[in-house]
Amino acid sequence: MKKLLGKQASSGIAKAKSFVLSYNNFTVKKIDNVNVEEQLSKLTDANLTAEKQILKLRETTAKKLGEEKAQIFDAHIQILKDPEMQLQIETMIKNEKINASFAIQTIAEIFKQIFLSMDDEYMKEREADISDVTTRLIKIVDDIEIQDLTLINEPVIIVAYDLTPSETSQLDPKYVKGFITEIGGRTSHSTIMARTLMIPAIVGVGESIKKIEPNSTILMDGSTGDIIINPSEETVIEFEEKEIKFNKKIELEKTFIDKETVSKDGWKTKVAANIGSVHDLEGAISVSADGVGLFRTEFLYMGAQSWPTEEEQLEAYKTVLEKTEHTVVIRTLDIGGDKTLNYYKFPKEENPFLGYRAIRMQLDNKEVLETQFRALLKASIYGKLAINIPMIATIDEFLKVKGEFKRLEIELEAEGVKIGEYQLGIMVEIPSVVALADKFAKHVDFMSIGTNDLLQYTFAADRMSPSVSYLYQPFNPSILRFINTVITESHKAGKWTAICGELAGEPMLAPVFVGMGLDEFSMSSSSILNIRRVISETDKNAASLLVSDILDLETEEEVKTRINKFFVEHNINL
Ligand code: PEP
Ligand code: MG
């Protein structure tokens, strides 16, 4: 029995024989003095074959996983036909008189490096698409067999260097019980697809994955990243018990799809989704999220090579608004801190998290502000729009923002553009806003508490620094008092309050926020059904008493103990 550990990518437990995929990360031999014409014609033929194969994959994926997932293959066709890449490959074959497959590999490496050097995790992962397309091309040119995963007809766990989107789309969950990869992260395609197919996945296992021989018995737990090779009888039993528990939890969660979010005693609230792109909306809809509580628009900027235009932004906002009947909270650009752009030079600062970030930067860069604000105003007619401003520290800043929206509304109306209704609110993530919550509440339409930043600024502990991570204390009464103050003051002014930081998805805090009367919990889609369940098992009156108790405590530990007691007394499972 051997144990390996990887990153959790898609939860669930599986036991099956390993199916080890041939290593896709191969190197191609360079051949000099080739017949150039012959190589060019091989390249042309391979392009045609690859196009046919990709279109076929698109068709099967659309049938199996839906149109949205199939669109990845449109991107593959675009990569395949990318004129710049094609030109560079052809030029290399002609100039250096080398074999087509070596030229494809060399040029692909250059393009892959460009994506890998991007700061944004999502864009980094797009390197996998270039790799997928160019590996296909190389295999066709060199006549290497492309493994057909649709032929798998017995239960297996796939073990691979990485699963390309085209490989993932061939997986039949009836036989493929899970997969394990050497590389990859939480935003890679294979991970996203695994969650859609609801099969367990573990990624980023590293070189030790090579210890897995074909046909070994594998146990995997996607929720912990644990992999056991050739397990003992005892471990198998232990995993089977875990599996039964997990399946029960999932079955229970599923019963909360399409249900209202309501407490045990009938008090209504909302669980909304945090999204980073138009694509993420699909996951939110699949768990019947009560709207979008945070659309982080910075990913539109981080994924681009230059400032996204008004039209490009409008397209993204419009798509999200049109796809849901609920309110969509779109947050204006939150760049700076740890999020940078390839095409913009931020000033060098000692403490970027306390520096030129989000609205501070936008108020200073009028063109960037106007482009986004105009796109948002234009989008207002397509659904229920709420605009959220990050990193507001003072009333003056908010009034300036409000003034800009008013000015741009007039400008757009003069251009004949129709503007719909929209709400304008702020992220509460700086303690100065908590201190003046009653005053802010009069000016805003809503407040959304960004607990990730509010925690770091409250405890003065950098959220990226491991050495002060002990100060990440979400159960500390100080932060809970802050949250309670914001909710209470906004309610006094008749405004609604959300939490869109990670704490909204923390099940142990759900009864606390119910007790405080939180109007919207916004979180990643994968947590929605569980939080909806905990809320449904919570009695609001009892939760209010819990809140008065914990706000009077002194330490995190005391709060945790009190909350645990609540879960036990009310028979709520975590
Ligand atoms: C937050 O700070 O809690 C938040 C939701 O914003 P971000 O994590 O994007 O800074
Ligand atoms: Mg924040």
Coordinates of N, CA and C in Angstrom, one line a residue, residues 2 50 57 104 184 218 225 278 280 283 301 327 414 474 490 544 549:
K2 N 0.6 2.2 -0.9 CA 1.4 3.4 -1.0 C 0.4 4.6 -0.9
A50 N -6.9 17.6 -38.1 CA -7.1 18.1 -36.8 C -8.4 18.9 -36.7
L57 N -15.3 16.3 -31.8 CA -15.3 16.4 -30.4 C -16.3 17.5 -29.9
I104 N 6.4 22.7 -35.1 CA 5.1 22.9 -34.4 C 5.5 22.9 -32.9
G184 N -1.6 20.8 -12.9 CA -3.0 21.3 -13.0 C -3.4 22.0 -11.7
I218 N -6.8 1.6 -7.1 CA -6.6 2.9 -6.5 C -7.8 3.3 -5.7
G225 N -7.7 15.0 -1.4 CA -6.5 14.9 -2.2 C -5.8 13.6 -1.9
V278 N -18.1 35.0 -17.4 CA -19.4 34.6 -17.9 C -19.6 33.1 -17.8
D280 N -18.6 31.1 -15.6 CA -18.9 30.6 -14.2 C -20.4 30.6 -13.9
G283 N -22.4 27.2 -13.7 CA -22.3 26.5 -12.4 C -23.3 27.1 -11.4
Y301 N -10.1 42.0 -17.3 CA -8.9 42.8 -17.6 C -7.7 42.0 -17.6
T327 N -31.0 39.4 -9.3 CA -30.1 40.6 -9.3 C -28.6 40.1 -9.6
A414 N -27.5 61.9 -23.8 CA -27.3 62.9 -24.9 C -26.9 62.2 -26.2
P474 N -11.6 34.3 11.5 CA -13.0 34.7 11.1 C -14.0 34.5 12.3
S490 N -27.3 49.2 8.2 CA -27.9 49.3 6.8 C -29.4 49.0 7.0
S544 N -30.7 34.3 16.7 CA -30.5 35.7 17.2 C -29.9 35.6 18.6
D549 N -25.1 36.1 22.3 CA -24.1 35.4 23.2 C -22.7 35.6 22.6

